[in-house]
PDB file of C-alpha atoms in Angstrom:
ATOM      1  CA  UNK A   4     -15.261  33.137 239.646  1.00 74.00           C
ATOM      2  CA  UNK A   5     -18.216  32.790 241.014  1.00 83.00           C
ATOM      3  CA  UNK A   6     -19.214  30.384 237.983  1.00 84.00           C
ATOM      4  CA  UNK A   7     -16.897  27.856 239.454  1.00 85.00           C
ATOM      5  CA  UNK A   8     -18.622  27.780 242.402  1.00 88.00           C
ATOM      6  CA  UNK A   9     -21.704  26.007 240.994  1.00 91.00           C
ATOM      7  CA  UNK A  10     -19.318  22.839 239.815  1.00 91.00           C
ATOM      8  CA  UNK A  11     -17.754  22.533 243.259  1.00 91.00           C
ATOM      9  CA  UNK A  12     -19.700  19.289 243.779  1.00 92.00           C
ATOM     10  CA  UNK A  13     -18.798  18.080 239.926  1.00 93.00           C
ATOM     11  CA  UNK A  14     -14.782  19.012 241.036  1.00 92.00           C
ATOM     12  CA  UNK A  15     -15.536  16.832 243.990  1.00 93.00           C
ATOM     13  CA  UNK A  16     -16.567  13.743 241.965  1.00 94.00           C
ATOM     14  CA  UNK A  17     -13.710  14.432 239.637  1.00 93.00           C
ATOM     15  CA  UNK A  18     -11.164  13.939 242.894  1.00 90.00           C
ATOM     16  CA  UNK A  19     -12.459  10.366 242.812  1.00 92.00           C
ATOM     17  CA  UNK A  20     -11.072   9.698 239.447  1.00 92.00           C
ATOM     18  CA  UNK A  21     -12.593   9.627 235.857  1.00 93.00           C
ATOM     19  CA  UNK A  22     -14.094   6.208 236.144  1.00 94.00           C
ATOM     20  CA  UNK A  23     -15.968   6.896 239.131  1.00 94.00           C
ATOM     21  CA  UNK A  24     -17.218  10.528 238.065  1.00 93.00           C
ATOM     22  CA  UNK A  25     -18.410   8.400 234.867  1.00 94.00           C
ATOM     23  CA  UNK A  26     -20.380   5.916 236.677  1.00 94.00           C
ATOM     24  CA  UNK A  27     -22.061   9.151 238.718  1.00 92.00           C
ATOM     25  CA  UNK A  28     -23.138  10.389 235.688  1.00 93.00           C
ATOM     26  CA  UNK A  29     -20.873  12.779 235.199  1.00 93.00           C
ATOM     27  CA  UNK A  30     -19.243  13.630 231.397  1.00 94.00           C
ATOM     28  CA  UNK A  31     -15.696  13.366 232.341  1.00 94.00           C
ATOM     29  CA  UNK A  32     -14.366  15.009 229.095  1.00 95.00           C
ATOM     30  CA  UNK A  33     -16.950  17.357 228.450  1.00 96.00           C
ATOM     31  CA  UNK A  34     -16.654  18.698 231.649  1.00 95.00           C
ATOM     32  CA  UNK A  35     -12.689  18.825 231.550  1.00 94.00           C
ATOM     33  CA  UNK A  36     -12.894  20.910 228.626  1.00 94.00           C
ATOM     34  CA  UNK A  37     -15.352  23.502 230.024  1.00 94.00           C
ATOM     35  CA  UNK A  38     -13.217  23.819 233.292  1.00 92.00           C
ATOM     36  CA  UNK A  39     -10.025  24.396 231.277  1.00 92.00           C
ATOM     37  CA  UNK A  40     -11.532  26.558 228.685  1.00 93.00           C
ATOM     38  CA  UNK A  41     -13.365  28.344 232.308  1.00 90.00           C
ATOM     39  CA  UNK A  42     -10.227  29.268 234.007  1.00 86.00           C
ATOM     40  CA  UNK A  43      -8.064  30.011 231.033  1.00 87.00           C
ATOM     41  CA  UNK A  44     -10.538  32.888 230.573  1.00 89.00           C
ATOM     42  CA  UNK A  45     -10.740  33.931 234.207  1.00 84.00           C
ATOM     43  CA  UNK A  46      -6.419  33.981 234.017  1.00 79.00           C
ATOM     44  CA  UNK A  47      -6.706  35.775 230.697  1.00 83.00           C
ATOM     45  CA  UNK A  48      -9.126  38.518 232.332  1.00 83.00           C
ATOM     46  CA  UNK A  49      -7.246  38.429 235.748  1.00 77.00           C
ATOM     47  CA  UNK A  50      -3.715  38.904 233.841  1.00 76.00           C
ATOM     48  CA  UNK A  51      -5.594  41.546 231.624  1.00 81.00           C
ATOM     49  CA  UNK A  52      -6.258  43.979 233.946  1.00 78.00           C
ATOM     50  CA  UNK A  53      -3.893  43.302 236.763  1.00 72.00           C
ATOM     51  CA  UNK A  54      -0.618  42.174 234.983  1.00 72.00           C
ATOM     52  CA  UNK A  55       1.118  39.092 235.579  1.00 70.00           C
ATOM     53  CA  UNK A  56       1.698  38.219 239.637  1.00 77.00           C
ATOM     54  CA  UNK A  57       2.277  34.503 239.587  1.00 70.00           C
ATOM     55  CA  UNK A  58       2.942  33.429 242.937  1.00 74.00           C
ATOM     56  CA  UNK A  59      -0.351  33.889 244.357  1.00 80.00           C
ATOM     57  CA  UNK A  60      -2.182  31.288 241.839  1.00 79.00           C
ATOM     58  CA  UNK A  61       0.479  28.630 242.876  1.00 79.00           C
ATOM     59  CA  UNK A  62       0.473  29.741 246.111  1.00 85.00           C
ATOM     60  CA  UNK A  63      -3.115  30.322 247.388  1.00 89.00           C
ATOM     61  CA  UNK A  64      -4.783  27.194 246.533  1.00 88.00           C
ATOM     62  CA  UNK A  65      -2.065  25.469 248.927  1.00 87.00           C
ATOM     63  CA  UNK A  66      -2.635  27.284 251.670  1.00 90.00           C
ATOM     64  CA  UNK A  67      -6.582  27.142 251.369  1.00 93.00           C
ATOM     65  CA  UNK A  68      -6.256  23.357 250.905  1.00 92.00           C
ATOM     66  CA  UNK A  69      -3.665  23.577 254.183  1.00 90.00           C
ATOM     67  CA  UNK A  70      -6.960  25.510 256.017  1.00 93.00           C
ATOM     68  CA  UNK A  71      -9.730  24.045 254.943  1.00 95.00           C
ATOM     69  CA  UNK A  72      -9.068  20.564 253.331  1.00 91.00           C
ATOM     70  CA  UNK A  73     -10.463  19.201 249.686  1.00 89.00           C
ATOM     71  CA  UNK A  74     -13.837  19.985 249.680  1.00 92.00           C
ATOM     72  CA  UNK A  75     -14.129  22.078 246.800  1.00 92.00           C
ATOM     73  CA  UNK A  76     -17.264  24.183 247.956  1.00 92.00           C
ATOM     74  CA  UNK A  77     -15.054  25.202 250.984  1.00 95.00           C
ATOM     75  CA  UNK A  78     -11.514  25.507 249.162  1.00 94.00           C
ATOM     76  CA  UNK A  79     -13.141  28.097 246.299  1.00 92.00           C
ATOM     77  CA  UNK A  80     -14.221  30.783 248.454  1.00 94.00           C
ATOM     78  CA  UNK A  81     -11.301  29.853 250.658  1.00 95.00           C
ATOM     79  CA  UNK A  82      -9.012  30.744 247.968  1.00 93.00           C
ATOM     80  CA  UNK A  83     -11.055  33.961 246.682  1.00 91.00           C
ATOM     81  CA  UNK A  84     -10.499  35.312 250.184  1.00 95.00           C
ATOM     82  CA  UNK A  85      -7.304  34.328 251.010  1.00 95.00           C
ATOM     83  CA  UNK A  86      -5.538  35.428 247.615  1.00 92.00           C
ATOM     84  CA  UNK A  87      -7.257  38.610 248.284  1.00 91.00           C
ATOM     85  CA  UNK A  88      -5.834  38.881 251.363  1.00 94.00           C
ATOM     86  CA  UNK A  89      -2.130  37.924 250.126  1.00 92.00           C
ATOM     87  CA  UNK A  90      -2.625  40.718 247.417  1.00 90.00           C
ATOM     88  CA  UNK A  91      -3.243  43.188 249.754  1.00 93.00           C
ATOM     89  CA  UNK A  92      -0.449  42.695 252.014  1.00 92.00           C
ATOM     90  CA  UNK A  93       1.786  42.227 248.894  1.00 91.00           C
ATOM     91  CA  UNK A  94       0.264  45.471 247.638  1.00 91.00           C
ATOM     92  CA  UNK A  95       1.013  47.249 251.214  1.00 93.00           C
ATOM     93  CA  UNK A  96       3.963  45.883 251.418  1.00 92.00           C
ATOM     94  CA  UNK A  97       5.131  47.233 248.140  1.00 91.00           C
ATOM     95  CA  UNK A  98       3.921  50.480 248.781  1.00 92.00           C
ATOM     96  CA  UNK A  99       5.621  51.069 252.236  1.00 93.00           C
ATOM     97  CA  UNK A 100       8.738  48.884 251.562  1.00 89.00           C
ATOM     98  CA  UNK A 101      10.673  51.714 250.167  1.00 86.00           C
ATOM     99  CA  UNK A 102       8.729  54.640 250.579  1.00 84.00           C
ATOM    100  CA  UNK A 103       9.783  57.174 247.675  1.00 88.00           C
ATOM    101  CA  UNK A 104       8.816  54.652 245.297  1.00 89.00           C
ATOM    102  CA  UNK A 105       6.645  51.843 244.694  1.00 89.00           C
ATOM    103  CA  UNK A 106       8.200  48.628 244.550  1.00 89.00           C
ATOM    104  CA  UNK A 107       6.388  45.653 241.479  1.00 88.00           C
ATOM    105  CA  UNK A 108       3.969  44.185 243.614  1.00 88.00           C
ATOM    106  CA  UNK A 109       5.142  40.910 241.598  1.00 85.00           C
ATOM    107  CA  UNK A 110       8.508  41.015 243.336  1.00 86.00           C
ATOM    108  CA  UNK A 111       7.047  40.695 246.715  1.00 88.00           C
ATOM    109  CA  UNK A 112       5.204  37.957 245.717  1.00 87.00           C
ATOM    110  CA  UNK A 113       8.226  35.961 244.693  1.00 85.00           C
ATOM    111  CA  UNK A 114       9.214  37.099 247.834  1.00 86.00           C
ATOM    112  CA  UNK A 115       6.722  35.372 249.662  1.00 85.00           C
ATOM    113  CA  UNK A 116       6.089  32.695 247.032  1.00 85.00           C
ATOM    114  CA  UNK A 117       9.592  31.415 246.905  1.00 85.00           C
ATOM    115  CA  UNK A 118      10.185  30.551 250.712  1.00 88.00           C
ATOM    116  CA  UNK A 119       6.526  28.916 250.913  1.00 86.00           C
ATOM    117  CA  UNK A 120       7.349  26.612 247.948  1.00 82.00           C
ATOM    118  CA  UNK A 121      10.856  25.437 249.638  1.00 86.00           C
ATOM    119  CA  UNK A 122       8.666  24.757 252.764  1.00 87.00           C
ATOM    120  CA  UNK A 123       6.107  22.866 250.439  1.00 82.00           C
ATOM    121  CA  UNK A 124       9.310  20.909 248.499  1.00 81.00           C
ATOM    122  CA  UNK A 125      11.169  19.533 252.322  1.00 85.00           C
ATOM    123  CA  UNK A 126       7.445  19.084 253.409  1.00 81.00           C
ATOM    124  CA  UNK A 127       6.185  16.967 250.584  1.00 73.00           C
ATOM    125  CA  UNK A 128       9.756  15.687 249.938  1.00 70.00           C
ATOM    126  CA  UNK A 129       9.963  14.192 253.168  1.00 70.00           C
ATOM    127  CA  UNK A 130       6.539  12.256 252.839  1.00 68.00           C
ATOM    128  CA  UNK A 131       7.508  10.841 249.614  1.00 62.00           C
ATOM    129  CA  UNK A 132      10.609   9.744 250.935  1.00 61.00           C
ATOM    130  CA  UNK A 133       9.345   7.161 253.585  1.00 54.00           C
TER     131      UNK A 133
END
């Protein structure tokens, strides 16, 4: 992860739309490409050895972006720390939820996951609306 870190500025140009990362100087493509072929092998190692918990990459960038705004060298660590911190609780949770097992630490994330994205659907359906 901490690869992605050293194109936060490139992600930043890319917010301003291919034409304008072009005229920067910046190989819109090329650079596409490497970020998409970048975090389909962090997902692939992340699902490898932790399993599938979906929720907290759909959820986690949100809520960074809700903390900290676009900026991508803030929003990165942002979201390293903060989906940490949701996997922990979520992994608590799960563990003290019903104590003579161990509930899927999965199904406490679509626990938490499901309520935040109805909040995020009125939210963002409401400002589309007007």
């Amino acid at each position: 992860s901490l690869i992605v870190l050293l194109y936060a500025r490139e992600l930043n140009v890319i917010l301003l739309g291919d034409e304008q990362a072009r005229q920067l100087g910046l190989d819109v493509k090329k650079f596409k490409i490497s970020m998409l072929v970048l975090a389909s092998l962090l997902t692939s190692f992340c699902v490898a050895f932790v399993g599938i918990i979906g929720f907290v990459g759909l959820i986690v960038p949100h809520i960074a972006r809700m903390i900290v705004g676009g900026d991508h060298r803030l929003l990165l660590p942002a979201s390293m720390i903060i989906g940490a911190l949701i996997m922990a609780i979520a992994d608590l949770i799960a563990k003290l939820a019903y104590v003579p097992i161990e509930l899927p630490v999965g199904a406490i994330m679509t626990l938490i996951g499901v309520p935040f994205f109805a909040y995020l659907l009125i939210r963002r359906g409401k400002e589309y609306a007007t």
